[in-house]
Coordinates of C-alpha atoms in Angstrom, one line a residue:
X10 CA 153.8 156.2 5.0
X11 CA 157.4 155.3 4.4
X12 CA 159.0 156.5 1.2
X13 CA 161.7 153.9 1.4
X14 CA 160.0 151.5 -1.1
X15 CA 159.8 154.3 -3.7
X16 CA 163.4 155.2 -3.2
X17 CA 164.5 151.6 -3.6
X18 CA 162.5 151.3 -6.8
X19 CA 164.0 154.6 -8.1
X20 CA 167.5 153.2 -7.4
X21 CA 166.6 150.1 -9.3
X22 CA 165.2 152.0 -12.3
X23 CA 168.3 154.2 -12.2
X24 CA 170.4 151.0 -12.6
X25 CA 168.3 150.0 -15.6
X26 CA 168.8 153.4 -17.3
X27 CA 172.5 153.3 -16.7
X28 CA 172.7 149.7 -18.1
X29 CA 171.1 150.8 -21.3
X30 CA 173.4 153.8 -21.7
X31 CA 176.5 151.8 -20.9
X32 CA 175.5 148.9 -23.2
X33 CA 175.2 151.4 -26.1
X34 CA 178.7 152.6 -25.3
X35 CA 180.0 149.1 -25.1
X36 CA 178.5 148.1 -28.5
X37 CA 180.2 151.2 -30.0
X38 CA 183.5 150.4 -28.3
X39 CA 183.6 146.8 -29.5
X40 CA 181.9 147.1 -33.0
X41 CA 182.5 150.6 -34.2
X42 CA 184.6 150.5 -37.4
X43 CA 187.1 153.4 -37.9
X44 CA 188.1 154.4 -41.4
X45 CA 191.6 152.9 -41.2
X46 CA 194.6 152.3 -38.9
X47 CA 196.6 155.1 -40.4
X48 CA 197.5 157.6 -37.7
X49 CA 195.7 160.9 -37.9
X50 CA 197.7 164.1 -38.2
X51 CA 196.9 165.2 -34.6
X52 CA 198.0 161.8 -33.1
X53 CA 201.2 162.1 -31.0
X54 CA 204.5 161.3 -32.7
X55 CA 206.7 158.5 -31.4
X56 CA 208.6 161.0 -29.3
X57 CA 205.5 162.4 -27.7
X58 CA 203.3 159.4 -27.2
X59 CA 203.4 157.3 -24.0
X60 CA 205.4 154.1 -24.0
X61 CA 203.6 150.9 -25.1
X62 CA 204.4 149.3 -21.8
X63 CA 202.8 152.1 -19.9
X64 CA 199.6 152.0 -22.0
X65 CA 199.4 148.2 -21.6
X66 CA 199.8 148.6 -17.8
X67 CA 197.2 151.3 -17.7
X68 CA 194.6 149.3 -19.7
X69 CA 195.3 146.1 -17.8
X70 CA 194.7 147.9 -14.6
X71 CA 191.4 149.3 -15.8
X72 CA 190.2 145.8 -16.8
X73 CA 191.4 144.2 -13.5
X74 CA 189.6 146.9 -11.4
X75 CA 186.4 146.4 -13.4
X76 CA 186.5 142.6 -13.1
X77 CA 187.3 142.8 -9.4
X78 CA 184.3 145.0 -8.7
X79 CA 182.1 142.9 -11.0
X80 CA 183.0 139.7 -9.1
X81 CA 183.4 141.0 -5.5
X82 CA 179.9 142.6 -5.4
X83 CA 178.4 139.3 -6.4
X84 CA 180.2 137.4 -3.7
X85 CA 178.2 135.7 -1.0
X86 CA 179.9 137.7 1.8
X87 CA 178.8 141.0 0.1
X88 CA 175.3 139.7 -0.3
X89 CA 175.4 138.8 3.4
X90 CA 176.4 142.4 4.3
X91 CA 173.4 143.8 2.4
X92 CA 171.1 141.3 4.1
X93 CA 172.4 142.2 7.6
X94 CA 171.6 145.9 6.9
X95 CA 168.1 145.1 5.5
X96 CA 169.0 145.8 1.9
X97 CA 168.9 142.4 0.4
X98 CA 166.3 143.5 -2.2
X99 CA 168.6 146.4 -3.1
X100 CA 171.8 144.4 -3.5
X101 CA 171.3 143.6 -7.2
X102 CA 170.5 147.1 -8.3
X103 CA 173.5 148.6 -6.4
X104 CA 175.6 145.9 -8.1
X105 CA 174.3 147.0 -11.5
X106 CA 174.9 150.6 -10.8
X107 CA 178.5 150.1 -9.6
X108 CA 179.2 147.8 -12.5
X109 CA 177.9 150.3 -15.0
X110 CA 179.9 153.1 -13.5
X111 CA 183.1 151.1 -13.4
X112 CA 182.6 149.9 -17.0
X113 CA 181.9 153.4 -18.2
X114 CA 185.0 154.6 -16.5
X115 CA 187.0 151.8 -18.2
X116 CA 185.6 152.8 -21.6
X117 CA 186.2 156.5 -21.0
X118 CA 189.8 156.0 -19.7
X119 CA 190.8 153.4 -22.2
X120 CA 194.0 154.2 -24.2
X121 CA 194.2 152.9 -27.7
X122 CA 197.5 152.0 -29.4
X123 CA 197.2 153.3 -33.0
X124 CA 201.0 152.8 -33.4
X125 CA 200.8 149.1 -32.7
X126 CA 198.6 147.4 -35.3
X127 CA 198.5 143.6 -35.7
X128 CA 196.4 143.6 -38.8
X129 CA 194.4 146.1 -40.8
X130 CA 191.9 145.1 -43.4
X131 CA 190.3 148.2 -44.9
X132 CA 186.8 146.9 -45.6
X133 CA 185.3 150.3 -46.0
X134 CA 186.4 150.3 -49.6
X135 CA 184.7 146.9 -50.2
X136 CA 180.9 147.1 -50.2
X137 CA 180.4 143.3 -49.7
X138 CA 182.9 142.9 -46.9
X139 CA 181.5 145.9 -45.0
X140 CA 178.0 144.5 -45.2
X141 CA 179.2 141.0 -44.1
X142 CA 181.0 142.6 -41.1
X143 CA 178.0 144.7 -40.2
X144 CA 175.4 141.9 -40.5
X145 CA 177.6 139.5 -38.5
X146 CA 178.1 142.0 -35.6
X147 CA 174.4 143.0 -35.5
X148 CA 173.4 139.3 -35.5
X149 CA 175.7 138.4 -32.7
X150 CA 174.6 141.4 -30.6
X151 CA 171.0 140.3 -31.1
X152 CA 171.9 136.7 -30.0
X153 CA 173.6 138.1 -26.8
X154 CA 170.5 140.2 -26.1
X155 CA 168.1 137.3 -26.7
X156 CA 170.2 135.1 -24.4
X157 CA 169.9 137.6 -21.6
X158 CA 166.1 137.8 -22.1
X159 CA 166.1 134.1 -21.2
X160 CA 167.7 134.9 -17.9
X161 CA 165.0 137.4 -16.9
X162 CA 166.2 141.0 -17.5
X163 CA 164.1 142.7 -14.7
X164 CA 165.7 140.3 -12.2
X165 CA 169.2 140.8 -13.7
X166 CA 168.7 144.6 -13.3
X167 CA 167.4 144.3 -9.7
X168 CA 164.0 145.7 -10.4
X169 CA 162.0 142.5 -9.7
X170 CA 163.7 142.0 -6.3
X171 CA 162.5 145.4 -5.1
X172 CA 159.0 144.9 -6.5
X173 CA 158.7 141.5 -4.8
X174 CA 160.0 142.9 -1.5
X175 CA 157.5 145.7 -1.6
X176 CA 154.6 143.2 -1.8
X177 CA 156.3 140.9 0.8
X178 CA 157.2 138.1 -1.6
X179 CA 160.3 136.0 -1.5
X180 CA 163.4 136.7 -3.6
X181 CA 162.3 136.1 -7.2
X182 CA 165.1 133.6 -7.7
X183 CA 163.3 131.3 -5.3
X184 CA 160.5 131.0 -7.8
X185 CA 162.9 129.9 -10.6
X186 CA 163.2 126.3 -11.7
X187 CA 166.2 124.4 -10.2
X188 CA 167.6 124.1 -13.7
X189 CA 167.6 127.9 -14.3
X190 CA 169.1 128.5 -10.8
X191 CA 171.8 126.0 -11.6
X192 CA 172.5 127.6 -15.0
X193 CA 172.8 131.1 -13.4
X194 CA 175.3 129.9 -10.9
X195 CA 177.5 128.5 -13.7
X196 CA 176.9 131.3 -16.2
X197 CA 175.2 134.6 -15.3
X198 CA 175.8 135.9 -18.8
X199 CA 175.3 134.2 -22.1
X200 CA 177.2 133.6 -25.4
X201 CA 180.9 133.0 -24.8
X202 CA 181.1 132.2 -28.5
X203 CA 179.3 135.3 -29.4
X204 CA 181.6 137.6 -27.5
X205 CA 184.6 135.7 -28.9
X206 CA 183.4 136.5 -32.5
X207 CA 182.8 140.2 -31.6
X208 CA 186.2 140.5 -30.1
X209 CA 188.2 138.8 -32.8
X210 CA 186.3 139.2 -36.1
X211 CA 187.4 142.8 -36.5
X212 CA 189.3 144.2 -39.4
X213 CA 191.5 146.6 -37.4
X214 CA 193.3 144.7 -34.6
X215 CA 195.5 146.9 -32.4
X216 CA 197.4 145.8 -29.3
X217 CA 194.9 147.4 -26.9
X218 CA 192.0 145.4 -28.4
X219 CA 194.0 142.2 -28.1
X220 CA 194.5 142.9 -24.4
X221 CA 190.8 143.7 -23.9
X222 CA 189.8 140.5 -25.7
X223 CA 192.3 138.2 -24.0
X224 CA 191.6 139.3 -20.5
X225 CA 187.8 139.3 -20.8
X226 CA 187.9 135.9 -22.4
X227 CA 190.2 134.5 -19.7
X228 CA 187.7 135.8 -17.1
X229 CA 184.9 134.1 -19.0
X230 CA 186.7 130.8 -19.1
X231 CA 187.4 130.9 -15.4
X232 CA 184.0 132.0 -14.3
X233 CA 181.6 130.6 -16.9
X234 CA 181.5 126.8 -16.5
X235 CA 178.2 125.4 -17.8
X236 CA 178.0 121.7 -18.1
X237 CA 175.9 119.3 -20.2
X238 CA 172.8 119.7 -18.1
X239 CA 173.0 123.5 -18.4
X240 CA 173.4 123.2 -22.2
X241 CA 170.5 120.8 -22.4
X242 CA 168.3 123.2 -20.5
X243 CA 169.3 126.2 -22.7
X244 CA 168.5 124.1 -25.8
X245 CA 165.1 123.2 -24.4
X246 CA 164.3 126.9 -23.5
X247 CA 165.4 128.0 -27.0
X248 CA 163.1 125.6 -28.7
X249 CA 160.3 126.7 -26.3
X250 CA 160.8 130.3 -27.2
X251 CA 160.8 129.5 -30.9
X252 CA 157.4 127.9 -30.5
X253 CA 156.1 130.9 -28.5
X254 CA 157.2 133.2 -31.4
X255 CA 155.4 131.1 -33.9

């Protein structure tokens, strides 16, 4: 008996585990609140630190490489390549793994600019502001997570494709409603507004964070283009989910 189905499923589950680990790192990267913007004693002096231009180029290169891989692996030509090699059911899980590795590399290699601060509001000394910030970010992350649940997490991670293939069913996307397929073509992730709040509602805004926010939002604007029909479908699904919870 061939062990290939088990191997494929193992790869898909590996992608799911990596996704959870990287999402935790991403939440920390975006929402973690340091004590202040004051340089620490062991931070390099102005003579020792790299130039601002070099750090900007370094960080921009990291984001561009990540976004290129994230987009290229979802291209129809790449999907066709996997299909020709009999790995159509594995394409999504490999896409997830490569995306996770590239995003983790970005987070690990990212260079902050503690010497270039646009604004610094020390909310750690204000009990109410700290709680407002924390509740807002937790709430937005919950909304982002809930939005992805609507798009079918097992399929997004590539697990469902492998399972369906093992029992000789069609690609799970073929069983989705035309409205959902249409939405996913226009927006494969949810909550542009939510990410905008997470990026910009932050008390310590350094140059590197501005670069991170601007480039990712520019990518979202270019690639996320839901229309009125998509928004109507999302509203209907949201109301349906609320009734299910009740």
